[in-house]
mmCIF file of C-alpha atoms in Angstrom:
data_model
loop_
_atom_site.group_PDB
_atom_site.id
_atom_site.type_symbol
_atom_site.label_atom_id
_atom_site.label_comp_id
_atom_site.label_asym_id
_atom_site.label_seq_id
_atom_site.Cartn_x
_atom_site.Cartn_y
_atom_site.Cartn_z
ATOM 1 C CA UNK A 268 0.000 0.000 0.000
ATOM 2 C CA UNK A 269 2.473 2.507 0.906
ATOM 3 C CA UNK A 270 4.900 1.683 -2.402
ATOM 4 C CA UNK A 271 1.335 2.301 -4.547
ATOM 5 C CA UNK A 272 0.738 5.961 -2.553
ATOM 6 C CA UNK A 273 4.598 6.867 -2.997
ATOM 7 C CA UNK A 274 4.569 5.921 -6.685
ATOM 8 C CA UNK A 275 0.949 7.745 -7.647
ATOM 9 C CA UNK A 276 2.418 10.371 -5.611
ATOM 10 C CA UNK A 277 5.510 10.511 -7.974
ATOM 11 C CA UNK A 278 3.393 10.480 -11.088
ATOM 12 C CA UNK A 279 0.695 13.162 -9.382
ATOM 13 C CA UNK A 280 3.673 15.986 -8.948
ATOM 14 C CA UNK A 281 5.975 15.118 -11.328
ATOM 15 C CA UNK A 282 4.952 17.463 -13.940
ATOM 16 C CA UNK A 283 3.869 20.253 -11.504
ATOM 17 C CA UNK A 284 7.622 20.263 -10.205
ATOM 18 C CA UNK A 285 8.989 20.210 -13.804
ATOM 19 C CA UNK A 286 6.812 23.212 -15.342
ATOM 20 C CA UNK A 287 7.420 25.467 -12.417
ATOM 21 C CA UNK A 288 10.970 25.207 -12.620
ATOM 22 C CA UNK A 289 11.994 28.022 -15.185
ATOM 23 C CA UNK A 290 14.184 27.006 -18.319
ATOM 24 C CA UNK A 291 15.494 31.005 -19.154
ATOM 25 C CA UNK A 292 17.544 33.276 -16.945
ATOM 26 C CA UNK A 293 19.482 36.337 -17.625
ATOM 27 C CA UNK A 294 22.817 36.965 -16.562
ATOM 28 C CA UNK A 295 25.120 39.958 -16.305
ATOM 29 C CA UNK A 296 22.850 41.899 -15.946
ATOM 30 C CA UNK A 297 21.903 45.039 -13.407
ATOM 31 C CA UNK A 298 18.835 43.204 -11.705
ATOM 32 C CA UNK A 299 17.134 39.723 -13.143
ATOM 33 C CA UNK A 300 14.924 41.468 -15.366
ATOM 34 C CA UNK A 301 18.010 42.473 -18.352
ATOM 35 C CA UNK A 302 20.905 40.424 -19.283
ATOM 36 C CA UNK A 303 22.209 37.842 -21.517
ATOM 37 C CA UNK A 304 20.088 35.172 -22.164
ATOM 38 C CA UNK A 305 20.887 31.731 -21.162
ATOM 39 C CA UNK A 306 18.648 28.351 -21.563
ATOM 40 C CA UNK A 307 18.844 25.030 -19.930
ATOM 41 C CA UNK A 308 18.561 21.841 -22.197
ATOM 42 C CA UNK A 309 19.012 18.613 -20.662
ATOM 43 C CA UNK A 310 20.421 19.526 -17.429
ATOM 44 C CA UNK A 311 23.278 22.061 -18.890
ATOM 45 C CA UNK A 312 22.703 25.760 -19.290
ATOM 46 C CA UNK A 313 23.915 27.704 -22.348
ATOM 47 C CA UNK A 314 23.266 30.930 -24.157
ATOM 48 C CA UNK A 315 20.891 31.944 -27.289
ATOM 49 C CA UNK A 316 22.128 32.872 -30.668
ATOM 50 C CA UNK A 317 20.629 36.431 -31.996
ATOM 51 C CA UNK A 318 19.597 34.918 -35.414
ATOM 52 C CA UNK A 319 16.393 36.860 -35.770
ATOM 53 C CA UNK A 320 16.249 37.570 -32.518
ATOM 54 C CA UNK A 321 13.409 40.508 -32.338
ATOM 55 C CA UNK A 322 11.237 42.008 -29.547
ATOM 56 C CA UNK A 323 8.111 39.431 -29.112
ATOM 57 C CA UNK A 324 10.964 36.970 -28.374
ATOM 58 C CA UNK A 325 11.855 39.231 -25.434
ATOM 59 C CA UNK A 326 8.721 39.972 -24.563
ATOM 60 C CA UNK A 327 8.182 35.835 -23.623
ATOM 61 C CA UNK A 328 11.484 35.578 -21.986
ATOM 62 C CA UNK A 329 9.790 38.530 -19.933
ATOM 63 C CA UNK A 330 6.260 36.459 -19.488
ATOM 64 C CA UNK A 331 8.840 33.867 -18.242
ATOM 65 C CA UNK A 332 10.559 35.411 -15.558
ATOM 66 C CA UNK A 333 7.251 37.312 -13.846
ATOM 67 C CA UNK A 334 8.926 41.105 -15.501
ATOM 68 C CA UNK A 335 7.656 43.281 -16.921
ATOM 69 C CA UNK A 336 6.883 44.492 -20.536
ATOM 70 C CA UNK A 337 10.009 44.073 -23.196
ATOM 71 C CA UNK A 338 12.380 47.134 -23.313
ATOM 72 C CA UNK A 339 14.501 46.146 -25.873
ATOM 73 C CA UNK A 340 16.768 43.614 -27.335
ATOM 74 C CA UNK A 341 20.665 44.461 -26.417
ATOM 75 C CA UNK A 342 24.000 42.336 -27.634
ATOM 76 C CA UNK A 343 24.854 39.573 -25.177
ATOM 77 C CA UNK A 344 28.066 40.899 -25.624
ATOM 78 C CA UNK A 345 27.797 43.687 -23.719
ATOM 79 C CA UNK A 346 26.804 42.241 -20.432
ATOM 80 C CA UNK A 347 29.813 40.854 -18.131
ATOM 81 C CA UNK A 348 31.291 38.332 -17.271
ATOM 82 C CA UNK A 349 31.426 37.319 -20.736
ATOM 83 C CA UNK A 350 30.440 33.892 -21.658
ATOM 84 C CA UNK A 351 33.247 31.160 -20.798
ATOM 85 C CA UNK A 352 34.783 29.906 -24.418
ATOM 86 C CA UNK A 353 33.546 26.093 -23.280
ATOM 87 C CA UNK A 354 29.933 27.545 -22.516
ATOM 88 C CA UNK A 355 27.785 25.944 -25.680
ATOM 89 C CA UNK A 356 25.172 28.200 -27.695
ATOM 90 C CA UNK A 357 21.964 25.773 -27.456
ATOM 91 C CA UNK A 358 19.639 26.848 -29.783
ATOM 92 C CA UNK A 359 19.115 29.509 -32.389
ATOM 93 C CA UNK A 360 16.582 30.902 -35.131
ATOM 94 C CA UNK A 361 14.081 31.665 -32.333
ATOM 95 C CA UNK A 362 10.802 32.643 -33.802
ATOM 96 C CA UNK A 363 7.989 33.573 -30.710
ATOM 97 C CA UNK A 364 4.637 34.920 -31.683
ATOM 98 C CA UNK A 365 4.696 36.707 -28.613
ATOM 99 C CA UNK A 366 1.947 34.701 -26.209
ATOM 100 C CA UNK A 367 4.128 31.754 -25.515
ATOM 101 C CA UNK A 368 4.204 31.249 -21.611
ATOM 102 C CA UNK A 369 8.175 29.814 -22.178
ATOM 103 C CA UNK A 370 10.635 30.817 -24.848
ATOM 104 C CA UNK A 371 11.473 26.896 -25.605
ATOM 105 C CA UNK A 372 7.360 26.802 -26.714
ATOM 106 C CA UNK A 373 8.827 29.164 -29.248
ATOM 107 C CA UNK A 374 9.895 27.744 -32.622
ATOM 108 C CA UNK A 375 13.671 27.242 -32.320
ATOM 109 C CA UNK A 376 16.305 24.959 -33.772
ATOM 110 C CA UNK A 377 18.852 23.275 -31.726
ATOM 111 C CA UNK A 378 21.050 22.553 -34.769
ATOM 112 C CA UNK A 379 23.697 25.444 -33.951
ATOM 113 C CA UNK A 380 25.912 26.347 -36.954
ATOM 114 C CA UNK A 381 27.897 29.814 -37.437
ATOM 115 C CA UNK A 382 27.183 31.441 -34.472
ATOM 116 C CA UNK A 383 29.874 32.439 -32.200
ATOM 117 C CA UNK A 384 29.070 34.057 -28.618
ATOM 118 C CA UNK A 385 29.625 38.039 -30.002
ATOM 119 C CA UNK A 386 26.223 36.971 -31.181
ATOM 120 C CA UNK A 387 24.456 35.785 -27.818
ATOM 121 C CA UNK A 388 20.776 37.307 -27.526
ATOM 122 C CA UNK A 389 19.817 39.081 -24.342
ATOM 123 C CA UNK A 390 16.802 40.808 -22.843
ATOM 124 C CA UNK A 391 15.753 43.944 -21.384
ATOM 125 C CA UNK A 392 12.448 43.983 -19.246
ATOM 126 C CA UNK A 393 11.166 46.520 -16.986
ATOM 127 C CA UNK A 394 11.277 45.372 -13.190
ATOM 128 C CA UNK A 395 7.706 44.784 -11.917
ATOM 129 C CA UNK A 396 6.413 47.734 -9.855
ATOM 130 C CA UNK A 397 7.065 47.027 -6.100
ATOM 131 C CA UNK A 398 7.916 50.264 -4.806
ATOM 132 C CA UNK A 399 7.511 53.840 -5.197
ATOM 133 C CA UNK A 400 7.897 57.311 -3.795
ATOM 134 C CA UNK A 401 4.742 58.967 -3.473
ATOM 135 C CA UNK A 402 2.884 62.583 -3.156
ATOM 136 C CA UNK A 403 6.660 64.451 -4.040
ATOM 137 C CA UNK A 404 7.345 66.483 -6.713
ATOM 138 C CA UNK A 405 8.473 64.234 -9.329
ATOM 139 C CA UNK A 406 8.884 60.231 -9.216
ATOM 140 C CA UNK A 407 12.256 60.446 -7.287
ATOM 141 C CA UNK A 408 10.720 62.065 -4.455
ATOM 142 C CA UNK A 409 7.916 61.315 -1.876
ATOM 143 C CA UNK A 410 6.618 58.833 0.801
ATOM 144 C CA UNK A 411 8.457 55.398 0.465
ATOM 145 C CA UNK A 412 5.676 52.799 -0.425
ATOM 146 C CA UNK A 413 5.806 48.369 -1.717
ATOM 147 C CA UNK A 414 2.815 46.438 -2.919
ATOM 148 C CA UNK A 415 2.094 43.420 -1.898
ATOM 149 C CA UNK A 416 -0.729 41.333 -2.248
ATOM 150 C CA UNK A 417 -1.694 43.434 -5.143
ATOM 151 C CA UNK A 418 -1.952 46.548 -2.749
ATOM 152 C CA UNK A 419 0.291 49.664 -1.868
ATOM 153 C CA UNK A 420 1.099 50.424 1.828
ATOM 154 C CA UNK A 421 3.864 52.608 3.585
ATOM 155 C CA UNK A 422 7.412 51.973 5.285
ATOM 156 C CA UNK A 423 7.854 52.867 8.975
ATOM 157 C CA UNK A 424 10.662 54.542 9.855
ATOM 158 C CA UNK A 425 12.086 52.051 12.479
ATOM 159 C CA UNK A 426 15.385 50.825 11.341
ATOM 160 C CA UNK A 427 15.738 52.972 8.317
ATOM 161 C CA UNK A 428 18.762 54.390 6.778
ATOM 162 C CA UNK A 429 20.828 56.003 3.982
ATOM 163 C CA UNK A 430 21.457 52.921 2.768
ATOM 164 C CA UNK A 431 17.914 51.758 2.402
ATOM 165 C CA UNK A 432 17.309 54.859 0.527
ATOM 166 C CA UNK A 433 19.770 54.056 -2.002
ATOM 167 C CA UNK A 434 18.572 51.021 -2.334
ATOM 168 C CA UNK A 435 15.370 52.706 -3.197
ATOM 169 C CA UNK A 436 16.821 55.146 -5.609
ATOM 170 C CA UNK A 437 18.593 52.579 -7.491
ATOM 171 C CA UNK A 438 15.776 50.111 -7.870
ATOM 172 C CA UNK A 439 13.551 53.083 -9.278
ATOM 173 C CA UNK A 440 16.016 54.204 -12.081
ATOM 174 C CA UNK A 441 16.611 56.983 -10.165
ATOM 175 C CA UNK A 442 19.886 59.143 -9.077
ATOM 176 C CA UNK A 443 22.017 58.800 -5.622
ATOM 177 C CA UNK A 444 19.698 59.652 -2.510
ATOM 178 C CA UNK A 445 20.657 62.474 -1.169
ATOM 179 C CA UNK A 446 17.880 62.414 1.558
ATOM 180 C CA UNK A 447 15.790 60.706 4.042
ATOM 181 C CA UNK A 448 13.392 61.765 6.513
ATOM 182 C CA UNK A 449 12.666 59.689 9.131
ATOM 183 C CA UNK A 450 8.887 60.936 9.565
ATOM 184 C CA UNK A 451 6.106 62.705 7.209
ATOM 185 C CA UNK A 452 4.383 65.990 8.113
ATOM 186 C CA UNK A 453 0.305 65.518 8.028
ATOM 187 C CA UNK A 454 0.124 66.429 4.576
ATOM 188 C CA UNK A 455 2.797 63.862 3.202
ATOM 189 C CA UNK A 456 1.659 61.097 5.246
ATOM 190 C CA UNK A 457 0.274 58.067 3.756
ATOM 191 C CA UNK A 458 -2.933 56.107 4.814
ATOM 192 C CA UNK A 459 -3.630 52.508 4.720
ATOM 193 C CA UNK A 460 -1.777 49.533 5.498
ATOM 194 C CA UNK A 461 2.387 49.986 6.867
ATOM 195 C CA UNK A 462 3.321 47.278 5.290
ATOM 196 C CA UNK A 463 7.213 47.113 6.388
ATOM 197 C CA UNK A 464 9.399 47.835 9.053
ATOM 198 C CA UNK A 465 12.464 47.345 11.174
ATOM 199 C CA UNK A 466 14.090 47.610 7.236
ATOM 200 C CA UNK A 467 18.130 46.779 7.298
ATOM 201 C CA UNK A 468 19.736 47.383 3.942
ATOM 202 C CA UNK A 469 23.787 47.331 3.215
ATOM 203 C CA UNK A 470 22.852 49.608 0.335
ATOM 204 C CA UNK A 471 23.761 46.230 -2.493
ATOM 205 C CA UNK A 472 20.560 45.151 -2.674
ATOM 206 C CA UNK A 473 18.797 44.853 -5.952
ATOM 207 C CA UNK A 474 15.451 45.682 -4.430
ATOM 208 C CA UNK A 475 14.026 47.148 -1.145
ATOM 209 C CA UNK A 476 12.270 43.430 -1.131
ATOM 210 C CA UNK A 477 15.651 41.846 -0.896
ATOM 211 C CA UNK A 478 16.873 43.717 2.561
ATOM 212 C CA UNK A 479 15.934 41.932 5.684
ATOM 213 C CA UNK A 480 12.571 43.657 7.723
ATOM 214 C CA UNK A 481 10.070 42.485 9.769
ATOM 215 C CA UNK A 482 7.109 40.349 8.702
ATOM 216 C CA UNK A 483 4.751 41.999 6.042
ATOM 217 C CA UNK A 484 2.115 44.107 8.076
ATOM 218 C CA UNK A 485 3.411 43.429 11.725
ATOM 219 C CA UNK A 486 4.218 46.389 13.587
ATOM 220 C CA UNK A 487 3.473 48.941 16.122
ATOM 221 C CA UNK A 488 3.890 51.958 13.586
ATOM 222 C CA UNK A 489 1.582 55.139 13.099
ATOM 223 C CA UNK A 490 1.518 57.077 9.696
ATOM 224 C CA UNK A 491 3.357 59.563 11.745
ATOM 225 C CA UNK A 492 6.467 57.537 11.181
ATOM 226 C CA UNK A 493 6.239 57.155 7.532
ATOM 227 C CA UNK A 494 9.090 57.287 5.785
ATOM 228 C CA UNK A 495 10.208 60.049 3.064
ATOM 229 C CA UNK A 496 13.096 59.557 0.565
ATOM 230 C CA UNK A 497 14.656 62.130 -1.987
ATOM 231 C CA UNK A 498 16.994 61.087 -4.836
ATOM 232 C CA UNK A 499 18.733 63.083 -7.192
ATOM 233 C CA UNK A 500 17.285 63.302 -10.536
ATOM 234 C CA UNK A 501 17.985 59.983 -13.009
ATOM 235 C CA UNK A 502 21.822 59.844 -14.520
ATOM 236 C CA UNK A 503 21.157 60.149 -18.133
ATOM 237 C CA UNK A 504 24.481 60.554 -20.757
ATOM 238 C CA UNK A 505 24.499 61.005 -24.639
ATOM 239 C CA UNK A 506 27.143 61.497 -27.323
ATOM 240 C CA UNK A 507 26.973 64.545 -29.410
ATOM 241 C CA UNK A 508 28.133 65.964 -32.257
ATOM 242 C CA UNK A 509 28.468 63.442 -34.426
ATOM 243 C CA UNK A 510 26.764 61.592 -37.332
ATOM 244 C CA UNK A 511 25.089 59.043 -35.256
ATOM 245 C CA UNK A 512 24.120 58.225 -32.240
ATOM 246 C CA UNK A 513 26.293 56.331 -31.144
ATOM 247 C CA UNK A 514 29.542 58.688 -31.592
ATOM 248 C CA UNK A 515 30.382 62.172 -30.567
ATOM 249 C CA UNK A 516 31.418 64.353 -27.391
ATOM 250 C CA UNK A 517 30.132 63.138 -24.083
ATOM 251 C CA UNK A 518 27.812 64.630 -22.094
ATOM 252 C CA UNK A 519 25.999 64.072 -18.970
ATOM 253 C CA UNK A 520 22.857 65.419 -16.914
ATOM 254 C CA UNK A 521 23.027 66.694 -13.892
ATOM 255 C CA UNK A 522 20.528 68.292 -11.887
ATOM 256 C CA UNK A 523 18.661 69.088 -15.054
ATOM 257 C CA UNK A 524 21.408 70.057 -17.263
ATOM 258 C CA UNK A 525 23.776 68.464 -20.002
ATOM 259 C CA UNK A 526 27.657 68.929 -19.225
ATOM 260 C CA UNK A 527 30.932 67.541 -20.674
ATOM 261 C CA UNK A 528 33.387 65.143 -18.992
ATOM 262 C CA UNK A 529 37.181 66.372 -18.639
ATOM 263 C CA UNK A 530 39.721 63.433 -20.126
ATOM 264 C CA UNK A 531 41.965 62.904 -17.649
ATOM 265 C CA UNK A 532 41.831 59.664 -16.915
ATOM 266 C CA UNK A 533 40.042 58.363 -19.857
ATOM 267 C CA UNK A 534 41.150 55.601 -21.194
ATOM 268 C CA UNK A 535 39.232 52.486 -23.289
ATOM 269 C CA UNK A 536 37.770 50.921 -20.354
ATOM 270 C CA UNK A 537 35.674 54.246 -19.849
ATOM 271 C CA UNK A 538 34.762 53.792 -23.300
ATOM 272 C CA UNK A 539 33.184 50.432 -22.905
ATOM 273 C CA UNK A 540 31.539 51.684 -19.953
ATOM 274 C CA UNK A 541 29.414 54.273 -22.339
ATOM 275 C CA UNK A 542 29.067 51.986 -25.003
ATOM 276 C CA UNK A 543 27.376 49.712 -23.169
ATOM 277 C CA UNK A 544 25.109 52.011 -21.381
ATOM 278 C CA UNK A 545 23.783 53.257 -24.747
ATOM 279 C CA UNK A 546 23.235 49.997 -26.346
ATOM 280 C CA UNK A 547 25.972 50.398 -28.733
ATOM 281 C CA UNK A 548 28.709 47.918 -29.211
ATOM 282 C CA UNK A 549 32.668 47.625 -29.059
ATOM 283 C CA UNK A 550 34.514 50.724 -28.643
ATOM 284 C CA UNK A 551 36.806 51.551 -31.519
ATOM 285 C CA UNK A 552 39.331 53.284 -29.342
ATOM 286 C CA UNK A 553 39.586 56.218 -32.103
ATOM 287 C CA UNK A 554 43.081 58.097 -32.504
ATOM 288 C CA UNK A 555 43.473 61.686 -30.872
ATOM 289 C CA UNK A 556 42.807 63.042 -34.194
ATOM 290 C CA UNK A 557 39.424 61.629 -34.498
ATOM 291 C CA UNK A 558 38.805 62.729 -31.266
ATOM 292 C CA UNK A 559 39.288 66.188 -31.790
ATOM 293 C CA UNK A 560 36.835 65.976 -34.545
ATOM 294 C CA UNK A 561 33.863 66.576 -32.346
ATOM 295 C CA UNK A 562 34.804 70.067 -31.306
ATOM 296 C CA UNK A 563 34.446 71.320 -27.778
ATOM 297 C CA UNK A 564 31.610 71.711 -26.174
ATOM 298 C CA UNK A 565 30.205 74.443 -23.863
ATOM 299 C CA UNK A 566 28.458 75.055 -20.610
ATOM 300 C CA UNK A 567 29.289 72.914 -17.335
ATOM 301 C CA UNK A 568 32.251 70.354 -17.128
ATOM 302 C CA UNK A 569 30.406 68.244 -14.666
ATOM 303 C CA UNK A 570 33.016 65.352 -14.430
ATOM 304 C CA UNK A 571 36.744 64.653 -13.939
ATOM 305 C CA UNK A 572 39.166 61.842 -13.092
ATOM 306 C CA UNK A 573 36.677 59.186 -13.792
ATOM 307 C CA UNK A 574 38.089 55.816 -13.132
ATOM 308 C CA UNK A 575 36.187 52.938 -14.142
ATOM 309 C CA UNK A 576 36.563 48.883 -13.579
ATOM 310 C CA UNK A 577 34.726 47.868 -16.400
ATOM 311 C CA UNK A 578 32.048 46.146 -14.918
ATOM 312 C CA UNK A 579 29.770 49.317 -13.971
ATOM 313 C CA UNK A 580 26.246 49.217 -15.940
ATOM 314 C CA UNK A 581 26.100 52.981 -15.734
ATOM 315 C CA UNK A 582 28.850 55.706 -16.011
ATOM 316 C CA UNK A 583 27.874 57.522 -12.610
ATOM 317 C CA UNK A 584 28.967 53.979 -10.753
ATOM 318 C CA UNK A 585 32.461 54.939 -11.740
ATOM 319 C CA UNK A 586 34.332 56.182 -9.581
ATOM 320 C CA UNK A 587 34.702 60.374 -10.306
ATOM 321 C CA UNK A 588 35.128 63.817 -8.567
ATOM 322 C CA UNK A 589 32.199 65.573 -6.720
ATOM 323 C CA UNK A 590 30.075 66.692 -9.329
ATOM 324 C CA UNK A 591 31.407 70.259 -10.898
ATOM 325 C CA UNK A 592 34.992 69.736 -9.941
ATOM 326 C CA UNK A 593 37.265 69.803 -11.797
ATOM 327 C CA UNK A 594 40.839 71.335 -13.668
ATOM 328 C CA UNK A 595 39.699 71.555 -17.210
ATOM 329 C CA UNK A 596 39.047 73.411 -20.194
ATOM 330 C CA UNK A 597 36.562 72.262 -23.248
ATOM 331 C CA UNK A 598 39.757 71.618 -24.883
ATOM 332 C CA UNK A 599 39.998 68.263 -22.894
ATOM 333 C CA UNK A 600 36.236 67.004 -23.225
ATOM 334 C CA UNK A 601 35.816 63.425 -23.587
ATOM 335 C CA UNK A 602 34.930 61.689 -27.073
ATOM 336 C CA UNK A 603 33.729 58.331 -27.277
ATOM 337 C CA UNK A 604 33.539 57.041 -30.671
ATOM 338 C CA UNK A 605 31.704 52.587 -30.063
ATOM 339 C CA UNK A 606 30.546 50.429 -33.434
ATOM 340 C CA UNK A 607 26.120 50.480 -33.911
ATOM 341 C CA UNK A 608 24.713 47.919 -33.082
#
């Protein structure tokens, strides 16, 4: 009797365990929701070859993962660590109509030829709405408040710090926080559930979720001790002057306005830093000459001695002076000159 309940047991769940384990990930990325895209086939994982790879594909790979709506469809190239040489590509040709629940429902072929890892697919997807700053002027500004269980509540202010903040501003796409309050006045305070408290961040968390708190909707808290949050505006850079987008003179906002970075410093590694943050590909590491070509630009020189690692997503995770110092002239703007994609 009890071998006939374990083995109609086994057949019962079997398939339940197998579909909820997901077959896609992303890696390299800034969060889980963009990165390159890898697939497991028969118990090894490997990554996706970008023959034909298009936006509905993303958009399942999205489905997949519980993100949000496709953003776009970046080189797998760009993301690091780059794929290890012994790493296989698994399948290519992808074609998704865009309802699939999985990408391998998706017409594929697993008959590989001619497609070398400078051409692994990846995925950008929004990250699901879970937290956001509320009744401020702008979206980086305002009452800290999650969802969960499909409904918005507040943060008490018990155990909060800086570093929970910039978890928050980083999570929301927005710039460092450069404030938090640990109470609202009447007319900023929320009403409704206080979801969280007793929140301890390190400040490397992906997500406010991912910090250890106390359990969802257990606490002594008042909406007197909701918590308020400002961030600086989003980092945003572009390339200008040049024929296309994805060459030119750099320039970066800041507090509302564009402004050049000074070169000293600079070297390729910069370079690959901006090139991926736009989407564009390999930097060509152009001579001085071709530098120059650009011209100088005008108005603020908002960064100097910028030293990067490489493995920053975003230029403003570099390390630089405080914003507006610097020993420049226009003469010594940076140029960043990376292949289209």
């Amino acid at each position: 009797m009890i071998l006939l309940f374990s083995l109609i047991f086994a057949i019962c769940t079997r398939p339940v365990l197998l579909e909820s384990l997901s077959r896609v990930r992303l890696v390299g990325g800034p969060h889980r929701c963009e990165g390159r895209v890898e697939v497991e086939l028969r118990g090894h994982w490997g990554t996706v070859c970008d023959d034909g790879w298009d936006i509905q594909d993303v958009a399942v790979v999205c489905r997949e993962l519980g993100c949000g709506a496709a953003n776009g469809t970046p080189s797998g190239f760009l993301y690091e660590p780059s794929t290890e040489k012994e790493q296989k590509t698994l399948i290519q040709e992808v074609n998704c109509n865009g309802i699939e629940d999985t990408l391998l429902q998706c017409k594929h072929s697993e008959d590989v030829f001619d497609c070398g890892h400078d051409e692994d697919a990846a995925a950008l997807c929004e990250i699901p709405e879970s937290v956001r700053l509320a009744g401020g002027l702008g979206r980086c500004k305002g009452r800290v408040e999650v969802k969960h269980q499909g409904k918005w509540g507040t943060v008490c202010n018990a155990g909060w710090n800086l570093s929970a903040a910039k978890v928050v501003c980083r999570q929301l796409g927005c710039g460092k926080a450069i404030l938090t309050q640990r109470f609202c006045n009447k007319a900023t305070q929320g009403q409704g559930t206080i979801w969280l408290s007793h929140v301890s961040c390190s400040g490397q968390e992906v997500s406010l979720q991912d910090c250890p708190s106390g359990n969802w909707g257990k606490n002594n808290c008042t909406h007197e001790e909701d918590t308020w949050v400002e961030c600086e505006d989003p980092f945003d850079l572009r390339l200008v002057g040049g024929d296309i987008r994805c060459s030119g003179r750099l320039e970066v906002l800041h507090r509302g306005v564009w402004g050049s970075v000074c070169d000293d410093g600079w070297g390729e590694t910069e370079d690959r830093v901006v090139c991926k943050q736009l989407g564009c590909e390999e930097s060509l590491s152009p001579s001085v000459k071709a530098r120059r070509s650009f011209g100088p630009g005008v108005g603020p020189i908002w960064l100097d001695d910028v030293h990067c690692s490489g493995k920053e997503q975003s230029l403003e995770q570099c390390q630089h002076r405080f914003w507006g110092y610097h020993n420049c002239d226009h003469k010594e703007d940076v140029t960043v000159i990376c292949s289209e994609p």
